[in-house]
mmCIF file of C-alpha atoms in Angstrom:
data_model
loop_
_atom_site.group_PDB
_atom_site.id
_atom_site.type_symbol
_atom_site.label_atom_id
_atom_site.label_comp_id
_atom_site.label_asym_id
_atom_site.label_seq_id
_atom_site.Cartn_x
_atom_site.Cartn_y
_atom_site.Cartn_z
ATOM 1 C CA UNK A 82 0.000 0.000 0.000
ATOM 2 C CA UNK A 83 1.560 3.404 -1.119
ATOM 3 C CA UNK A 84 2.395 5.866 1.424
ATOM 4 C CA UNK A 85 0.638 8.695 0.368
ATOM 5 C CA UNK A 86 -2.755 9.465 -0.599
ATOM 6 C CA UNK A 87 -5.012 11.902 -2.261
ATOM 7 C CA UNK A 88 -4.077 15.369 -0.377
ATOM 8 C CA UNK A 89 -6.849 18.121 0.823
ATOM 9 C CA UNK A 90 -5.467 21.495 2.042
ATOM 10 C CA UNK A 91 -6.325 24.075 4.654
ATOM 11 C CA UNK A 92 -6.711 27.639 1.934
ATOM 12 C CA UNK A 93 -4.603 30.355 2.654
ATOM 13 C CA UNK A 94 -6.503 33.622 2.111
ATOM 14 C CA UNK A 95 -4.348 36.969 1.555
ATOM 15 C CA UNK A 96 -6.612 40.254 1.861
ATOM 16 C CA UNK A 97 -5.042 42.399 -0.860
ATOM 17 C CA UNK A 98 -6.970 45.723 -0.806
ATOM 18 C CA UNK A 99 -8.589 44.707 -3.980
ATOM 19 C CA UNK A 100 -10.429 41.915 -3.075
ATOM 20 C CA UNK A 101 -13.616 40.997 -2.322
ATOM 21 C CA UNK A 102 -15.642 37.940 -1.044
ATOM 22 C CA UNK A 103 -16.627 36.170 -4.295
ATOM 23 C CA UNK A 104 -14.139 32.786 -2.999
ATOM 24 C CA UNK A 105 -16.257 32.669 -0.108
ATOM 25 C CA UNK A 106 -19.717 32.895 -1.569
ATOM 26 C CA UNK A 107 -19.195 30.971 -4.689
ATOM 27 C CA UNK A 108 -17.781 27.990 -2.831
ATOM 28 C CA UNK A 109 -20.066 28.310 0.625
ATOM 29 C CA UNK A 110 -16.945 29.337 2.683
ATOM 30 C CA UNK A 111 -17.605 29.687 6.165
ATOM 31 C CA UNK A 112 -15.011 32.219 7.434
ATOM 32 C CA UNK A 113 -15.162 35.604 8.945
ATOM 33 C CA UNK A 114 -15.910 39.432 7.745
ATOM 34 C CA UNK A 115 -13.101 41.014 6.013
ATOM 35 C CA UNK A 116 -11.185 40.835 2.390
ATOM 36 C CA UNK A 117 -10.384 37.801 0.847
ATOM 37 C CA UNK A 118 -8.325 38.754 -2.360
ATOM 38 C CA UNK A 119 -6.591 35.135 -3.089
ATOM 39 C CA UNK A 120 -7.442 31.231 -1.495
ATOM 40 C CA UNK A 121 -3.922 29.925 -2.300
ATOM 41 C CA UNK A 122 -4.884 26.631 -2.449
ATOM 42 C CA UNK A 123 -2.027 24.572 -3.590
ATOM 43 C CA UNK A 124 1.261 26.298 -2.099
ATOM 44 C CA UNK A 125 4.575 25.361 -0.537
ATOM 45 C CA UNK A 126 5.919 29.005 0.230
ATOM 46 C CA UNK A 127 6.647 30.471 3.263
ATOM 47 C CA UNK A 128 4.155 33.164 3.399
ATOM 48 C CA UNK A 129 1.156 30.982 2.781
ATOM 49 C CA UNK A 130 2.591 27.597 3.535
ATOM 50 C CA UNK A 131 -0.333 24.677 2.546
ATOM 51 C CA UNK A 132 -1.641 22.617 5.860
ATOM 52 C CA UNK A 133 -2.866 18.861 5.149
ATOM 53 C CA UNK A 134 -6.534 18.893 6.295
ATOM 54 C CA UNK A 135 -6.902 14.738 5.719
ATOM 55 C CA UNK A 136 -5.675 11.480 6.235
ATOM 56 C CA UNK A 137 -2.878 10.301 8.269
ATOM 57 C CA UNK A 138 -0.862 13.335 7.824
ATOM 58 C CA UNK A 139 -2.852 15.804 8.377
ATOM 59 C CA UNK A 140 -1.771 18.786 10.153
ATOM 60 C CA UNK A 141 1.593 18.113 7.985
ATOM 61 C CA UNK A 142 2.718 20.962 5.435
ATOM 62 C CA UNK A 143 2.964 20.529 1.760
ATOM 63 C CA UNK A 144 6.811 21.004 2.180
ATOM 64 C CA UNK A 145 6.813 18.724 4.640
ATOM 65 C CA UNK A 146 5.719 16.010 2.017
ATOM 66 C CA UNK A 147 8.082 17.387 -0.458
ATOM 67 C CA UNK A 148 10.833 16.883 1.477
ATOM 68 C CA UNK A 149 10.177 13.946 3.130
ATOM 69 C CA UNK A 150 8.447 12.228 0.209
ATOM 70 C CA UNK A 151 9.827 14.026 -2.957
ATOM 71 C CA UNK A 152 10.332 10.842 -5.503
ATOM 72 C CA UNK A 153 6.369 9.702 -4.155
ATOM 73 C CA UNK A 154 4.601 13.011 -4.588
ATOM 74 C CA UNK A 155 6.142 14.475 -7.393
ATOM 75 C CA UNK A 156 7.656 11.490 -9.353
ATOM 76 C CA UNK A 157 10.105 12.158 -12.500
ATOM 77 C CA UNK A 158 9.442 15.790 -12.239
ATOM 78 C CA UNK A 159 11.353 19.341 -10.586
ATOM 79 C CA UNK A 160 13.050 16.782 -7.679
ATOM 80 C CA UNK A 161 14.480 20.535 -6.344
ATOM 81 C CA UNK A 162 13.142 20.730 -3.037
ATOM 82 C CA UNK A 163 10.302 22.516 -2.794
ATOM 83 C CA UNK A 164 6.948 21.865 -4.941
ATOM 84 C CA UNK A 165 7.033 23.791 -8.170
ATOM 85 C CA UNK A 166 3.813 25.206 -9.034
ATOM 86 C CA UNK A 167 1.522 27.331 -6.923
ATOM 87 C CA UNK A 168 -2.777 27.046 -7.534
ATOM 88 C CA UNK A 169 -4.490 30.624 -6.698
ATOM 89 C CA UNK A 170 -8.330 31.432 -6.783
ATOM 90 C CA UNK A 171 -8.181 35.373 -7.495
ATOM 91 C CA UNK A 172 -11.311 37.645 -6.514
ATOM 92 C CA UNK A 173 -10.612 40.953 -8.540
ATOM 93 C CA UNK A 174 -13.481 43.237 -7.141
ATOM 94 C CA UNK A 175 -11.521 46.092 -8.321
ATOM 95 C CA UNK A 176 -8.522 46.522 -10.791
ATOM 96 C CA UNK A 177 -5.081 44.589 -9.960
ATOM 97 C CA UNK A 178 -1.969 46.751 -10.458
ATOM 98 C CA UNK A 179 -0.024 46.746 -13.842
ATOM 99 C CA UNK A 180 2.718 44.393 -13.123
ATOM 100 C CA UNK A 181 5.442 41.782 -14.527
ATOM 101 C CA UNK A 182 7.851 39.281 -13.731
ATOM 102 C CA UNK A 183 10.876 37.879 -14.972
ATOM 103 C CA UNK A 184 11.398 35.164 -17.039
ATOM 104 C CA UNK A 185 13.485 32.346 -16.383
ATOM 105 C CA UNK A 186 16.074 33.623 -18.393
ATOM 106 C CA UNK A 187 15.993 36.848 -17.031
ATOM 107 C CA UNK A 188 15.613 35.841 -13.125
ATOM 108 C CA UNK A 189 18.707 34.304 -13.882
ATOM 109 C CA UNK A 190 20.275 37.729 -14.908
ATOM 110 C CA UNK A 191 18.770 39.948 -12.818
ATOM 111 C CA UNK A 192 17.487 38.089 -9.313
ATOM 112 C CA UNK A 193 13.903 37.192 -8.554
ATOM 113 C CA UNK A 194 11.877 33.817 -8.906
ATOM 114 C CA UNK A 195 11.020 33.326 -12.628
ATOM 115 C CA UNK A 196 6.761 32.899 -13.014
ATOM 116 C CA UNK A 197 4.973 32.167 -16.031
ATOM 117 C CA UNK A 198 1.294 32.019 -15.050
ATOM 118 C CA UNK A 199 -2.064 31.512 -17.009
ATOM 119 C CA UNK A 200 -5.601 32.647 -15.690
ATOM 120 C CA UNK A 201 -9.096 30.567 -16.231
ATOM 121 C CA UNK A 202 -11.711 32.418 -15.846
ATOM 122 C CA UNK A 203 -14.248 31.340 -13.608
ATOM 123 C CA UNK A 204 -16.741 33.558 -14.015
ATOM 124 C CA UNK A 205 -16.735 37.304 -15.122
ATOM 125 C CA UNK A 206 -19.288 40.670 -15.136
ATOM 126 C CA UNK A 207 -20.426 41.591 -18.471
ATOM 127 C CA UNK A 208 -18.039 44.571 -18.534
ATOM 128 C CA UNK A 209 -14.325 42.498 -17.296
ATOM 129 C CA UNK A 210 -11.382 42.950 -18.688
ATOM 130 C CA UNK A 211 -7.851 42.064 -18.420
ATOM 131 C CA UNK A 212 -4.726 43.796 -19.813
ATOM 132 C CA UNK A 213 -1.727 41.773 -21.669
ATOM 133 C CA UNK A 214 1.352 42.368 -23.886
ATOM 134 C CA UNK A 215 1.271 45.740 -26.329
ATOM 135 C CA UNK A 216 -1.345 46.244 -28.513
ATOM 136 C CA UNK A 217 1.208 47.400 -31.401
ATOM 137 C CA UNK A 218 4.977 47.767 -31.507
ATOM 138 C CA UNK A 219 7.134 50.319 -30.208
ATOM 139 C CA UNK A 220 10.217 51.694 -29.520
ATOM 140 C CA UNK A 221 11.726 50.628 -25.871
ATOM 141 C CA UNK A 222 12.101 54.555 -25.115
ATOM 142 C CA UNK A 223 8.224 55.327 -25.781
ATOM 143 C CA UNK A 224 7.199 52.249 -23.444
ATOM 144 C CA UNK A 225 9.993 53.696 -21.043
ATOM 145 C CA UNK A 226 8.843 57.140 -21.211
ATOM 146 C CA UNK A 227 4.816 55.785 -20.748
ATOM 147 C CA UNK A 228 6.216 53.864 -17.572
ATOM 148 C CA UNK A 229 7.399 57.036 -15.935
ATOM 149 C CA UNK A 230 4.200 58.793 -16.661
ATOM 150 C CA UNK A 231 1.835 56.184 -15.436
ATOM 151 C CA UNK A 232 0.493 55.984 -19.109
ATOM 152 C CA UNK A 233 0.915 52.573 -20.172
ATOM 153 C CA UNK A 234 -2.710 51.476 -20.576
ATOM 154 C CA UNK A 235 -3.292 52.773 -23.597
ATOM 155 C CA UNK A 236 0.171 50.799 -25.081
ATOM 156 C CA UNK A 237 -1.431 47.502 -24.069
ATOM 157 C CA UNK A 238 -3.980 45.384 -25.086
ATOM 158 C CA UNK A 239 -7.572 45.608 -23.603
ATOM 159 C CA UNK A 240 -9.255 42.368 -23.682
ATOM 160 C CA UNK A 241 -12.754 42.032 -22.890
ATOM 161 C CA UNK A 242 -12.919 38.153 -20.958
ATOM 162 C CA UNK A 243 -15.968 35.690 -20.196
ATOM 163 C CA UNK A 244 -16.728 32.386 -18.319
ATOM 164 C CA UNK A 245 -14.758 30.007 -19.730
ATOM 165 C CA UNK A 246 -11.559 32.242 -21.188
ATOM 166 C CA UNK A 247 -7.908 30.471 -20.923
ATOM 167 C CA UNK A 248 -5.240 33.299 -20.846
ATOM 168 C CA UNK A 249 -1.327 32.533 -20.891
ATOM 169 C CA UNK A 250 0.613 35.416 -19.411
ATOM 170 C CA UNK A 251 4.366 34.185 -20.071
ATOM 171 C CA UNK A 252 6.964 35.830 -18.021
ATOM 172 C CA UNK A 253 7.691 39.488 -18.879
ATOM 173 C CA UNK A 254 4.706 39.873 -20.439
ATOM 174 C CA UNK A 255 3.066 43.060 -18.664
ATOM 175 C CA UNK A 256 -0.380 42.080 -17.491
ATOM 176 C CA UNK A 257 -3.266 43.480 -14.734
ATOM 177 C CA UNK A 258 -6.634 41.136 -14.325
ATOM 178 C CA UNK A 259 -9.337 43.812 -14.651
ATOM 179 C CA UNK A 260 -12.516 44.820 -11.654
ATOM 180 C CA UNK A 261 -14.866 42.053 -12.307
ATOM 181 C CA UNK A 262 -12.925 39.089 -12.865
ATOM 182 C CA UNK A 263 -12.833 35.579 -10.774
ATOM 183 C CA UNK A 264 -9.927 33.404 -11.564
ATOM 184 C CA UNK A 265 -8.446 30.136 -10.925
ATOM 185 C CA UNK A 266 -4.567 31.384 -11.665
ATOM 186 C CA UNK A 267 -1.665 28.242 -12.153
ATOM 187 C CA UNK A 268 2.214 30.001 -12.115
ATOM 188 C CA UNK A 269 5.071 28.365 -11.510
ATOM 189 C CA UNK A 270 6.376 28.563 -7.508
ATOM 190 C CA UNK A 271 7.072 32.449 -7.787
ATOM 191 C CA UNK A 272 6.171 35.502 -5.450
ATOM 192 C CA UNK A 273 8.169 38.347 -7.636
ATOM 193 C CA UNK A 274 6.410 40.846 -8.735
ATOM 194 C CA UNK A 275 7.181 44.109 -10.370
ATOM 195 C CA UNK A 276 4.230 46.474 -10.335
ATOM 196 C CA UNK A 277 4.256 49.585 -13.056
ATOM 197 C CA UNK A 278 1.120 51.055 -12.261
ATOM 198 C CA UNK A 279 -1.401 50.730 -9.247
ATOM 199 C CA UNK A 280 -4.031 52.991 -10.631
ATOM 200 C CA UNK A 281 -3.043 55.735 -8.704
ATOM 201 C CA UNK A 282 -4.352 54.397 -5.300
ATOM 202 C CA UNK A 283 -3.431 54.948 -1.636
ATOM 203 C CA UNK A 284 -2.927 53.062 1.771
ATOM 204 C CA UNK A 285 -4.733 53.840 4.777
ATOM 205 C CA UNK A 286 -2.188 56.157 5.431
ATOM 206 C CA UNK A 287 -2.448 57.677 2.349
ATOM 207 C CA UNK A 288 0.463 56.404 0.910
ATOM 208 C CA UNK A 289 0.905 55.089 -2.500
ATOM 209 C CA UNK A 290 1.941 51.530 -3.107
ATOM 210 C CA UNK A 291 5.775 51.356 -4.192
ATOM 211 C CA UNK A 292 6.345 50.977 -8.125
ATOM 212 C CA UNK A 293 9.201 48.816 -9.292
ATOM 213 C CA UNK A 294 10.177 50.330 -12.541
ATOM 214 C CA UNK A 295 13.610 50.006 -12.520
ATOM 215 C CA UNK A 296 13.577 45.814 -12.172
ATOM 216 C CA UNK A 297 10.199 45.969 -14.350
ATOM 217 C CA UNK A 298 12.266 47.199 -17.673
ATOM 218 C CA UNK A 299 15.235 44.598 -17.050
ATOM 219 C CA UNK A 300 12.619 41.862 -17.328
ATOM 220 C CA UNK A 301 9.975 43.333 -19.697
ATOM 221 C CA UNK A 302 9.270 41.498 -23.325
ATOM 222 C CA UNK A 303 9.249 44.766 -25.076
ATOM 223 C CA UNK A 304 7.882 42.875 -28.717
ATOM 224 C CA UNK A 305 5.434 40.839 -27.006
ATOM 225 C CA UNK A 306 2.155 41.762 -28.738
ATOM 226 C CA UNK A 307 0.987 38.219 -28.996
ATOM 227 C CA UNK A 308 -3.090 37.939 -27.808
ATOM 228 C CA UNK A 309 -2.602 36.069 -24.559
ATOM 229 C CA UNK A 310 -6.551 33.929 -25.251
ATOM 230 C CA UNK A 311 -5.732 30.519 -26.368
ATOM 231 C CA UNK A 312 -8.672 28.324 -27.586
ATOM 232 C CA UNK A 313 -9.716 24.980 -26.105
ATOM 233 C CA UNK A 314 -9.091 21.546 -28.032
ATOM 234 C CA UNK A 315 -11.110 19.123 -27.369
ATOM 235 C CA UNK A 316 -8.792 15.928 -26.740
ATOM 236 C CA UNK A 317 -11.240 13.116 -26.659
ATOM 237 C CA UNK A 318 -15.173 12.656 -25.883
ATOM 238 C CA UNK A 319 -16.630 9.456 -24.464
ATOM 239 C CA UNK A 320 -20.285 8.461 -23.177
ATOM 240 C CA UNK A 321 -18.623 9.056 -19.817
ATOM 241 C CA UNK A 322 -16.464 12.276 -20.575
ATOM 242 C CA UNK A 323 -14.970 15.057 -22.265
ATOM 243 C CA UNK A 324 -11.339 16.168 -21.972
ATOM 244 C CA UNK A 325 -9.961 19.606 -23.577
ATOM 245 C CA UNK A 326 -6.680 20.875 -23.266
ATOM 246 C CA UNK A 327 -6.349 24.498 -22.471
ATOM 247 C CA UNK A 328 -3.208 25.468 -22.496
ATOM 248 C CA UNK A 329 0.168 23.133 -22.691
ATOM 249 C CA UNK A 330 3.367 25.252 -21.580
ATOM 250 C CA UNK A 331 6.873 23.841 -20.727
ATOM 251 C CA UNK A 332 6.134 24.844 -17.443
ATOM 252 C CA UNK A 333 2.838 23.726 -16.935
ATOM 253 C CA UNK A 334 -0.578 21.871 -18.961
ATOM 254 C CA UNK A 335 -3.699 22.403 -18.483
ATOM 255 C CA UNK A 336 -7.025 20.616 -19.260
ATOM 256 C CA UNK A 337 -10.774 20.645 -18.465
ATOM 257 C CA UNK A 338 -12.619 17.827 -17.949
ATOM 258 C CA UNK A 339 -16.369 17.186 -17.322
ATOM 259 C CA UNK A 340 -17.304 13.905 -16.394
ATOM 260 C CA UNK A 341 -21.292 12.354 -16.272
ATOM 261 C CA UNK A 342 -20.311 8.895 -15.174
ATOM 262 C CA UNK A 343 -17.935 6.837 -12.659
ATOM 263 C CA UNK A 344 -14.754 6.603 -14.295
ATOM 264 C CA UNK A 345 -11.098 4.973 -13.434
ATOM 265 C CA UNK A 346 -8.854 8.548 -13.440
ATOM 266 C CA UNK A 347 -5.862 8.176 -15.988
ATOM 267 C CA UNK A 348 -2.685 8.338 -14.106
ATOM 268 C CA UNK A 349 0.815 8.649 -15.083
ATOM 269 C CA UNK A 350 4.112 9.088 -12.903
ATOM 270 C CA UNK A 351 3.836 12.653 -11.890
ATOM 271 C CA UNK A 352 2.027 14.807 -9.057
ATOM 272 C CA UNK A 353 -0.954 16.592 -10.870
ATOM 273 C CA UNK A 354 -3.588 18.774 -9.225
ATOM 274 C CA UNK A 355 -7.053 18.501 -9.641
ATOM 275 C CA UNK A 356 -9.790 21.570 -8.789
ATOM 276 C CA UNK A 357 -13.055 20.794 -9.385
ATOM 277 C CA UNK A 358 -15.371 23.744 -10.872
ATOM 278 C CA UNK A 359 -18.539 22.813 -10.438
ATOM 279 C CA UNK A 360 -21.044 19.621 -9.472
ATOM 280 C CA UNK A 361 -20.449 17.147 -6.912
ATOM 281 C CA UNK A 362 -19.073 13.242 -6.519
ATOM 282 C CA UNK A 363 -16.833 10.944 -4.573
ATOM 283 C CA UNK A 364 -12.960 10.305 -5.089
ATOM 284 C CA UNK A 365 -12.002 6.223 -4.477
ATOM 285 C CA UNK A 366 -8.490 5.060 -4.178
ATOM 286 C CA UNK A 367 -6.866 1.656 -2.211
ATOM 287 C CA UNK A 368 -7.485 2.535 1.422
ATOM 288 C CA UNK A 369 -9.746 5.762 1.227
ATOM 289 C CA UNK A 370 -12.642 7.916 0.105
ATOM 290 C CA UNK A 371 -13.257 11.569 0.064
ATOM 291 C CA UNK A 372 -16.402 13.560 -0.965
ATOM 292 C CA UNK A 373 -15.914 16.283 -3.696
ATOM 293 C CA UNK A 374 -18.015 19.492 -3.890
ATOM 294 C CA UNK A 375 -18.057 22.813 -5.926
ATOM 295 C CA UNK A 376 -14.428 24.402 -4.730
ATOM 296 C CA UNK A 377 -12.243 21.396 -3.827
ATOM 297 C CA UNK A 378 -8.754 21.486 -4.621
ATOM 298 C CA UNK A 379 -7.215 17.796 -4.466
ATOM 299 C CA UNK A 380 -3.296 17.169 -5.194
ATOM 300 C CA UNK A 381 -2.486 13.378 -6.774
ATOM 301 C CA UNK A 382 0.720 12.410 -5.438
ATOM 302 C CA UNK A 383 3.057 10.130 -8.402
ATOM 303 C CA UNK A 384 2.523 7.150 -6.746
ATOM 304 C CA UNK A 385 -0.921 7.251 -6.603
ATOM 305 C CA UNK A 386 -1.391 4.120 -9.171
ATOM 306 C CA UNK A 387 -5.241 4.230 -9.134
ATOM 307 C CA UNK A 388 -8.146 6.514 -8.616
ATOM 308 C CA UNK A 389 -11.659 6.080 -9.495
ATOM 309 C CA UNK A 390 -14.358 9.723 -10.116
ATOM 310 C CA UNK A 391 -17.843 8.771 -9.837
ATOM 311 C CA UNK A 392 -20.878 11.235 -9.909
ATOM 312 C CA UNK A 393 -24.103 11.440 -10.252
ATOM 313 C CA UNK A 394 -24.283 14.719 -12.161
ATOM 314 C CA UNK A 395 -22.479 16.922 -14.551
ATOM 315 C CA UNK A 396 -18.795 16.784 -12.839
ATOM 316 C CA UNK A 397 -17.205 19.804 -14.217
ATOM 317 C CA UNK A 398 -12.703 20.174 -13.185
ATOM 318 C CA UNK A 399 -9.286 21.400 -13.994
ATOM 319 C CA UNK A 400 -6.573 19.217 -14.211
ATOM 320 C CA UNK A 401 -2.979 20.909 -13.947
ATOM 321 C CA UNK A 402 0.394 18.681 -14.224
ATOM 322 C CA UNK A 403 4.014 19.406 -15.249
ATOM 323 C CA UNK A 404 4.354 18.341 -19.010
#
């Protein structure tokens, strides 16, 4: 019998001033008055460290796993200590700041944790946006100069985004998710983050929130004006299922399933992470059960060699794994 096991976590909510309580009320979240910007819900950092909420080790911390456990969780893939991809549900009830971050290339150079992310969108008001790459090409200087004087909106792309929208944001690609939007946001292990523009807003104190436009131009992609939506493929459709892949990335795929039936899960000798979008069932595997509702994150350890999915209903989730 393998040592580990399907693994539930504890969230870790951060209460970024523009957040709301969307997380709470779309998933029935019982927790108490105040801002809950981000539910990191897969995360082995320090400031928002993931806390085992089942099985024999609960109480134990994702890291804890990785390090004790590293060839069992994560199998042939990023054996380097710590667990290399971080799951975020993202509550924009107003506008995120402008912001980038290096590369891996460039992190290299210049310091920082390289992050590539992508954003699903969960659900969205009829007037959301987000903001991605340059909507044309231009000189470095311009883009510089726009920087300085907080004018880089109109230099990027403006992208009007619904339920259902896949959008790759590579590193140093300049990005903001836009008032209105409700995310489910995979990156790579990464908290660095260069902000350009924070809509001119203050602290409590007044204060404004620091700019980082210095490191921001060492890392920027100044000829990225690629259009960040990708469109779904539909991998394979069965009386029990449908599978799409969203997005595949060297540092990350992604795929939706929905599923109307009991099925055995495919599984393959890596860690993948499962978050489950909407409807309801039960997750079987040697030694265990666990019930699934609208909001569960679940992370598959490698040596998890079976898993069965059975519902009664329309079974809607995301499946994220390390290509």
């Amino acid at each position: 019998m393998n040592t580990l096991y399907p693994l539930f976590f504890k969230p870790v909510y951060k209460d970024y001033l523009w957040g709301g309580r969307r997380i709470l009320t779309e998933f029935n979240r019982n927790e108490p008055e105040g801002i809950y910007a981000e539910s990191w819900e897969v995360s082995d950092r320090l400031d928002g460290m993931s806390l085992i909420t089942n099985g024999p080790l609960k109480g134990k911390t994702l890291h804890d796993i990785v390090q004790s456990h590293p060839k069992a969780l994560l199998g042939k893939v990023h054996l380097s200590g710590r667990f290399p991809l971080l799951l975020k549900l993202i509550d924009a009830h107003d506008n995120l700041s402008i912001q980038v971050h290096p590369d891996d290339k460039r992190a290299k150079t210049y310091g920082g944790e390289a992050k590539t992310e992508a954003w699903y969108v969960l659900d969205a008001t009829e007037d959301a946006v987000i903001y991605a790459g340059f909507n044309a090409h231009y000189p470095q200087e311009i883009v510089d100069r726009n920087l300085a004087t907080r004018d880089i909106l109109s230099m990027m792309h403006t992208i009007p985004v619904e339920k259902g929208d896949m959008i790759f944001i590579p590193g140093g690609r300049l990005h903001a998710i836009g008032k209105g939007c409700f995310v489910l946001e995979i990156q790579q292990n990464s908290n660095t983050t260069y902000r350009v523009y924070d809509w001119d807003r203050v602290d409590s104190k007044g204060n404004p929130r620091e700019l980082h436009l210095d490191q921001a131009r060492q890392v920027i992609h100044y000829d990225d004006v690629v259009d960040p939506r990708l469109t779904p493929k539909l991998l394979e459709e069965t009386s029990t299922y449908k599978q799409w892949n969203l997005l595949s990335a060297s540092h990350f795929e992604v795929e939706k399933w929905t599923i109307r039936a009991e099925i055995n899960w495919p599984r393959f000798d890596q860690f993948e992470i499962l978050f489950f979008r909407a409807g309801t069932g039960i997750l079987t595997w040697e030694g265990g059960t666990h019930l699934i509702e609208m909001g569960t994150t679940c992370l598959l350890p490698a040596e998890l060699s079976s898993l069965t999915v059975e519902t009664k209903e329309d079974l809607e989730l995301l499946r994220f794994y390390i290509p």
